[in-house]
CSV table of C-alpha atoms and ligand atoms in Angstrom, one decimal:
chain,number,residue,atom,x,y,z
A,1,UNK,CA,-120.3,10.6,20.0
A,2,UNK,CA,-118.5,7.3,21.7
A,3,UNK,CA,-116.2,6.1,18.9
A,4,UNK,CA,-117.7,2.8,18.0
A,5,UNK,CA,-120.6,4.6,16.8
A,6,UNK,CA,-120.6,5.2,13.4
A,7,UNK,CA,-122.3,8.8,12.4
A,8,UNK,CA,-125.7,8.8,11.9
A,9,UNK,CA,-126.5,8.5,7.9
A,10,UNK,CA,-129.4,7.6,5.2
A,11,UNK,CA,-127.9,5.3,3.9
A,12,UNK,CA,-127.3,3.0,7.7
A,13,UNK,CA,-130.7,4.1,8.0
A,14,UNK,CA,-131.8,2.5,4.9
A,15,UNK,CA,-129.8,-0.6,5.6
A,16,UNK,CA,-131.6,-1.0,9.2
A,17,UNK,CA,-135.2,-0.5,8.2
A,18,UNK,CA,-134.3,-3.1,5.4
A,19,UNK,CA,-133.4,-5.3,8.4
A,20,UNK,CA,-136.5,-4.3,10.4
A,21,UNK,CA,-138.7,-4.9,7.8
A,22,UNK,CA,-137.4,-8.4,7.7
A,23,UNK,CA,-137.6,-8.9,11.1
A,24,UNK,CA,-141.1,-11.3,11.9
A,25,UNK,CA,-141.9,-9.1,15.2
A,26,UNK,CA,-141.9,-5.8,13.2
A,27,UNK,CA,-145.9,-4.8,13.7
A,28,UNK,CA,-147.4,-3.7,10.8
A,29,UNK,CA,-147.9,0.0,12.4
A,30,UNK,CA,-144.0,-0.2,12.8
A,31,UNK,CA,-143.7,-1.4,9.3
A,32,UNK,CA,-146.2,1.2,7.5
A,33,UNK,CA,-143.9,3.9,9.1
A,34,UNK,CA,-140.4,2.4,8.0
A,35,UNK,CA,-141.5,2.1,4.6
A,36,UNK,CA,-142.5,5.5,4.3
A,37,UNK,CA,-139.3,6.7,5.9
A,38,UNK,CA,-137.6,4.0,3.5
A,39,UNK,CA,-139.6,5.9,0.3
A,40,UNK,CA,-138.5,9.4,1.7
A,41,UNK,CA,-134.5,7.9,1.9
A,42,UNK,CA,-135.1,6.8,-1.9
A,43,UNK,CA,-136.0,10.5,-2.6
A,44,UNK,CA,-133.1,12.2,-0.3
A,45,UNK,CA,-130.9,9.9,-2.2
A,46,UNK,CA,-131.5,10.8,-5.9
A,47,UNK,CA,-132.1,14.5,-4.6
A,48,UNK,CA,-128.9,14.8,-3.1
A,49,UNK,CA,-127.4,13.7,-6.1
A,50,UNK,CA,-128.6,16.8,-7.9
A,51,UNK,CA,-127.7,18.9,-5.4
A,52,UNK,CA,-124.3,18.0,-5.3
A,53,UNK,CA,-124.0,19.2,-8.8
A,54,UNK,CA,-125.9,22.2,-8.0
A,55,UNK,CA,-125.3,23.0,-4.4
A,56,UNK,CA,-126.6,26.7,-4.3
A,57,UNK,CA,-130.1,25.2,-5.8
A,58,UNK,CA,-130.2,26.6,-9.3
A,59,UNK,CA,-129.1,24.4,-12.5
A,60,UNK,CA,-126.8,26.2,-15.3
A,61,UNK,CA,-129.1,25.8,-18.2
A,62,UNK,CA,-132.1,28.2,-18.3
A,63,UNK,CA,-135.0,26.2,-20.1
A,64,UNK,CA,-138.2,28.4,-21.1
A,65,UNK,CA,-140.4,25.0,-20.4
A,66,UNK,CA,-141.1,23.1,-17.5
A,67,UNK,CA,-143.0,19.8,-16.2
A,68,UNK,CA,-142.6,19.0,-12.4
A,69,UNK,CA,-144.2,15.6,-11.6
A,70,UNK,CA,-144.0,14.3,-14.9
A,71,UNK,CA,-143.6,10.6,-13.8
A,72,UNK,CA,-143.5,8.6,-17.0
A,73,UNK,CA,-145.8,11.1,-18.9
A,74,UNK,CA,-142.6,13.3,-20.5
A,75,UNK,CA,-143.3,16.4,-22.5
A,76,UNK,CA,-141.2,16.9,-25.3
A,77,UNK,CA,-139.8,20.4,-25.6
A,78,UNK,CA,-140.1,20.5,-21.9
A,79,UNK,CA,-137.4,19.9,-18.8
A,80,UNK,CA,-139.1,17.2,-17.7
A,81,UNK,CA,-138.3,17.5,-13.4
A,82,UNK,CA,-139.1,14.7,-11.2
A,83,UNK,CA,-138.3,13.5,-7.6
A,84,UNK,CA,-137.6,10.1,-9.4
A,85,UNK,CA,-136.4,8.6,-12.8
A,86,UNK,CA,-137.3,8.9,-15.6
A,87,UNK,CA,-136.7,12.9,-15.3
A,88,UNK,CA,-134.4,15.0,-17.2
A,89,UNK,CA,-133.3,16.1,-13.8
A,90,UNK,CA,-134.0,14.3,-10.5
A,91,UNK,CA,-134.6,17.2,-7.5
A,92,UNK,CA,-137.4,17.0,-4.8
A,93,UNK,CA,-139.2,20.4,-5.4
A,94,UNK,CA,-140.2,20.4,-1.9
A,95,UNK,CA,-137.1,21.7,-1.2
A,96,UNK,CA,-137.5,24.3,-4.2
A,97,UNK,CA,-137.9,25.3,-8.1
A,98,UNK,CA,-134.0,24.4,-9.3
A,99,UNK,CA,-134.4,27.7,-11.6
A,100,UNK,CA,-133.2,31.2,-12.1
A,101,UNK,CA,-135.3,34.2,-11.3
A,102,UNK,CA,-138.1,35.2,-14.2
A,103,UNK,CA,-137.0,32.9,-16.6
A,104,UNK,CA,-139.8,30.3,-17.1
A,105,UNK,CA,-142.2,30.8,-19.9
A,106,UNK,CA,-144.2,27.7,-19.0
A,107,UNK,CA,-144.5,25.5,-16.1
A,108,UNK,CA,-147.1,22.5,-16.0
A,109,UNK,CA,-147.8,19.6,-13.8
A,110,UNK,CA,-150.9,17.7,-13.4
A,111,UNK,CA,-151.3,15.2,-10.5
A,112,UNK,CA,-148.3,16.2,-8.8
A,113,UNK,CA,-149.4,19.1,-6.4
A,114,UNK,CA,-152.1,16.5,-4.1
A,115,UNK,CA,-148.4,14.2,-3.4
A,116,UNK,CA,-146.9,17.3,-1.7
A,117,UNK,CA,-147.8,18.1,2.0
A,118,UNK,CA,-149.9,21.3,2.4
A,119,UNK,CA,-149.3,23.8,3.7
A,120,UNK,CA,-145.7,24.4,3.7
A,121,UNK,CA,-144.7,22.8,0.2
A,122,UNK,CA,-147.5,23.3,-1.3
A,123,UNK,CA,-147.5,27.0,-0.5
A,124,UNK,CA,-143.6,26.8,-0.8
A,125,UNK,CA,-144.1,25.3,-4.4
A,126,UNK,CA,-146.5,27.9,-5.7
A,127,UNK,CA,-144.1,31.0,-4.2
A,128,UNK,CA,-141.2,29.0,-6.1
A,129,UNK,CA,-143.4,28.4,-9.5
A,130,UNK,CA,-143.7,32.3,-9.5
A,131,UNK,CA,-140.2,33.1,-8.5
A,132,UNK,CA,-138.9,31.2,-11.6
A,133,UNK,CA,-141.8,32.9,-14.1
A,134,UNK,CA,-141.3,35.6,-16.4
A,135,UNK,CA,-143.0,38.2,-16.0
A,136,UNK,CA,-146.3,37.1,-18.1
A,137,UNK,CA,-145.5,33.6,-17.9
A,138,UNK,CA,-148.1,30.6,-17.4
A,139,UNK,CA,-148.1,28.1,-14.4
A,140,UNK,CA,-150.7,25.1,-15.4
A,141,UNK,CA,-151.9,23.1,-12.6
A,142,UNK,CA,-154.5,20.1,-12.9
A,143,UNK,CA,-155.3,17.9,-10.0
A,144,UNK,CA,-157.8,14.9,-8.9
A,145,UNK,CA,-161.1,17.4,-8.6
A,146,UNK,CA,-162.3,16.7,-4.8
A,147,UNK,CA,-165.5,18.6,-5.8
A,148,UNK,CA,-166.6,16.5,-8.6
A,149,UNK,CA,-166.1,13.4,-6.4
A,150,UNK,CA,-168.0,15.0,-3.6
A,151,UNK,CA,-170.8,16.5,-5.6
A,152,UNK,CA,-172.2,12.8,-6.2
A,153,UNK,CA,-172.2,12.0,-2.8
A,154,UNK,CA,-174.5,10.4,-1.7
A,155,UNK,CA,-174.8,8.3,-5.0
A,156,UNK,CA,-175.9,5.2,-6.1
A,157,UNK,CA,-173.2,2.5,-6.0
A,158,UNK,CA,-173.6,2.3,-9.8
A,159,UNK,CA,-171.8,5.6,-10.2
A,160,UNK,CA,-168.8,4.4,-8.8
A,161,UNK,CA,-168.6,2.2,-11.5
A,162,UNK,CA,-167.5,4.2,-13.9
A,163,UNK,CA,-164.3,6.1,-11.1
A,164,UNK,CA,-163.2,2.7,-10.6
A,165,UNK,CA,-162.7,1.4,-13.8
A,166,UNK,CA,-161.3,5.1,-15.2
A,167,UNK,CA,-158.6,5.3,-11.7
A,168,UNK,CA,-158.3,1.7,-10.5
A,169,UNK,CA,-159.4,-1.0,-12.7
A,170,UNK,CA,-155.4,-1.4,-12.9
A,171,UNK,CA,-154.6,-1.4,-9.1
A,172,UNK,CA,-154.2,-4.3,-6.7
A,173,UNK,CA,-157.5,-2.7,-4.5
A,174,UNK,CA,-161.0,-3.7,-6.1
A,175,UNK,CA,-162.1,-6.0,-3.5
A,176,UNK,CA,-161.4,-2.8,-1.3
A,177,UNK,CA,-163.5,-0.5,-3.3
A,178,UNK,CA,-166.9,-1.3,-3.2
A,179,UNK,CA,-169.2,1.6,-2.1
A,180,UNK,CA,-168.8,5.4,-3.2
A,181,UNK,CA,-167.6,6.3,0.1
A,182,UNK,CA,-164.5,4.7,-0.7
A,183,UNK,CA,-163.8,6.3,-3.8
A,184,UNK,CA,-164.1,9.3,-1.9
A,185,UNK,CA,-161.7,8.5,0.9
A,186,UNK,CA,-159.1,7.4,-2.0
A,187,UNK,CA,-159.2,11.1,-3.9
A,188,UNK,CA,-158.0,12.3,-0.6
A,189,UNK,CA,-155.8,9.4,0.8
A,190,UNK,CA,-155.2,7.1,-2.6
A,191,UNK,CA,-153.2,4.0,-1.2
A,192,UNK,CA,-151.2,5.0,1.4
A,193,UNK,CA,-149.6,1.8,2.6
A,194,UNK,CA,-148.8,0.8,-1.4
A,195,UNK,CA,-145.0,0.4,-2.3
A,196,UNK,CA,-146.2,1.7,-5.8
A,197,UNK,CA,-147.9,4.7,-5.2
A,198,UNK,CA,-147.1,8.0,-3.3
A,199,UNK,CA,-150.2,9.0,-1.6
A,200,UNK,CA,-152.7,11.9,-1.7
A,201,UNK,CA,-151.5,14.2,0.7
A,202,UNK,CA,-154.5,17.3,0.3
A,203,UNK,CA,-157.6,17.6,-2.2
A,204,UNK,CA,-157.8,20.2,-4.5
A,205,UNK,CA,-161.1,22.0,-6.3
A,206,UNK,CA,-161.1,25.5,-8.7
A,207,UNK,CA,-161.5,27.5,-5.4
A,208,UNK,CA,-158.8,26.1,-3.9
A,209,UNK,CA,-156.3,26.4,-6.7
A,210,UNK,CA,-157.4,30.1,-7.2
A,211,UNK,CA,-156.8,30.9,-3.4
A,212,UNK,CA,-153.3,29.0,-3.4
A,213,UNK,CA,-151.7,30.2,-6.5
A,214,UNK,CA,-153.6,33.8,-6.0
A,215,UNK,CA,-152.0,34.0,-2.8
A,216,UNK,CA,-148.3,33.5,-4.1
A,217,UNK,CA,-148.8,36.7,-5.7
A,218,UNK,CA,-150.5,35.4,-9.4
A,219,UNK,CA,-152.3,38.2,-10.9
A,220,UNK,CA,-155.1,35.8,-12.4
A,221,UNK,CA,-155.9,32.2,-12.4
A,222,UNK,CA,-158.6,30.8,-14.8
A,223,UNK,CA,-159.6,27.5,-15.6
A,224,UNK,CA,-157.3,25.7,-18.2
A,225,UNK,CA,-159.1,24.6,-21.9
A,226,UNK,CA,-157.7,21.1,-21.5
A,227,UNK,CA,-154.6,20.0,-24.3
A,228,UNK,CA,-153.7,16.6,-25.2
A,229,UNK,CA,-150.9,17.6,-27.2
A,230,UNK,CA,-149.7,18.6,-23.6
A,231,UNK,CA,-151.5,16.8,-20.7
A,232,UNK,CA,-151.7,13.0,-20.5
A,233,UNK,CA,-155.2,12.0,-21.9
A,234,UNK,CA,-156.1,9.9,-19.0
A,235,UNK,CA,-156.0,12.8,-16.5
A,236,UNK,CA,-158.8,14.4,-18.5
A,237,UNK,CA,-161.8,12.7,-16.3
A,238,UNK,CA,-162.5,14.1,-12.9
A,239,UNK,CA,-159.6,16.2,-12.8
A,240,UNK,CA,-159.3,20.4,-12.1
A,241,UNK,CA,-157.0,22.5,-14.5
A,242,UNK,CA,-155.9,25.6,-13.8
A,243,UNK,CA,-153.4,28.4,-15.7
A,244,UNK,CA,-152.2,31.1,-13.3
A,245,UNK,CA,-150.4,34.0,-15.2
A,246,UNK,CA,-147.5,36.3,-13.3
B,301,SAM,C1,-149.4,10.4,-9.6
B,301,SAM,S1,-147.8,10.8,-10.4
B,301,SAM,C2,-148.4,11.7,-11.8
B,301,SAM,C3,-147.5,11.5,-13.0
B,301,SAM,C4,-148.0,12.3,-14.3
B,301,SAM,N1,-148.0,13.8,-14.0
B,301,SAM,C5,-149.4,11.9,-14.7
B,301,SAM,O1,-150.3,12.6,-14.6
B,301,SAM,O2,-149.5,10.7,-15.2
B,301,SAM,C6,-147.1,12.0,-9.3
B,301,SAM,C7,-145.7,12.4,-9.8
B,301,SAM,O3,-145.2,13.4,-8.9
B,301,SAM,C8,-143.8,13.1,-8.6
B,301,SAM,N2,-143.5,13.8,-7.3
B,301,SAM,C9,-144.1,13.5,-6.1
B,301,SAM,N3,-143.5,14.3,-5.1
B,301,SAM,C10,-142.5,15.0,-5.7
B,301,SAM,C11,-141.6,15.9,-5.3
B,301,SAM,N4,-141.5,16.3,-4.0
B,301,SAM,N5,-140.7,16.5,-6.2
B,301,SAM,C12,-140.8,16.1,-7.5
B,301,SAM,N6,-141.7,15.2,-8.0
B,301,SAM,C13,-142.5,14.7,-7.1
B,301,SAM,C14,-143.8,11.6,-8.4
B,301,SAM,O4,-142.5,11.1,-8.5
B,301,SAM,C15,-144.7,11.2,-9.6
B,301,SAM,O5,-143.9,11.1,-10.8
């Protein structure tokens, strides 16, 4: 490398795309793509950070209860493990379960395996969830349910009515979201150019679970009786649950 250069790193990365996105000639196809790369830097960063402390990819403590994809919904009694704060431990599980062989009793996540790209970390994530199990132990999965969205289709605008205000009454988007067509193209897309939100990367339905976590070597997987006392409430509506056993 000539020696004016300095060597390539995230964070000059992150400090140039800052820059670019400044920059009045940046296009907006240029600008969707830096600020993904800018929200994958954000990841690599607090990641990294974890895997400094644990460089061979397993943490000391050996917890018996486990939420990936938490977010802000935090389980108490759980590790609560998150790409980004608030987590008890910050680690991309794309890049694997932080965890000791057969040690989990329970893992859960709900609305956490659609972010990941499929096939590779999806399939990568279900291998990992039954790496860490004990013998006998429980993964729980719930996801947006594609086929509950697609089974109304065609509907009658009306019916949309009722997705919108449950999902997106919240969001930034209504003037966007006006036929049922685009409620279905947001269960498998959600906002994609939105600084807030990580978007849907694959849908999900029963089958689909089944064959995924089936595949990673689960010996059943059954649909999950829903729990409050354990899943957020508002993921209840027009989501898929599942509870793979090792
Ligand atoms: C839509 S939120 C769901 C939050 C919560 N489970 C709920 O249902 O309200 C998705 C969560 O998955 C987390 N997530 C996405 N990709 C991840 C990854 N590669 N590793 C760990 N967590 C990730 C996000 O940071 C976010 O907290």
């Amino acid at each position: 490398m000539p020696p004016h250069r300095m060597p390539p790193s995230p964070d000059g990365l992150a400090a140039q795309i800052e820059a670019l996105l400044d920059e009045p000639t940046t296009t907006h196809g240029l600008g969707r793509a830096l600020r993904a790369a800018a929200k994958e830097i954000e990841l690599y960063r607090y990641h990294r950070a974890g895997s400094r402390a644990w460089p061979d990819g397993r943490i000391d403590a050996v917890p018996s209860k486990i939420q990936i994809g938490g977010g802000a919904h935090r389980i108490d009694g759980f590790l609560n493990i998150d790409a980004v704060p608030p987590a008890d431990l910050l680690w991309d599980v794309r890049e694997g379960i932080p965890l000791h062989d057969d040690t989990v009793r329970v893992l859960f996540s709900e609305h956490f395996l659609e972010h990941i790209d499929y096939p590779r970390s999806a399939k990568h994530y279900a291998r990992e969830a039954h790496r860490v199990l004990a013998p006998g132990g429980q993964v729980v999965t719930g996801v947006p349910d594609a086929a509950f969205v697609l089974n109304q289709y065609p509907a009658d605008p009306g019916q949309a009515d009722e997705m919108i205000e449950r999902w997106y009454a919240k969001r930034d988007c209504l003037g966007d979201i006006n036929t049922y067509l685009d409620l279905i193209n947001y269960v498998f897309r959600d906002q994609d150019d939105d600084p807030a939100y990580t978007p849907h990367l694959w849908a999900y339905d029963h089958e689909k679970l089944v064959q995924l976590f089936g595949e990673a070597g689960f010996r059943s997987v059954e649909p999950w009786p829903f729990d409050p006392a354990i899943a957020n409430p508002k993921r209840q509506w027009g989501s898929v649950y599942v509870i793979a056993v090792k």
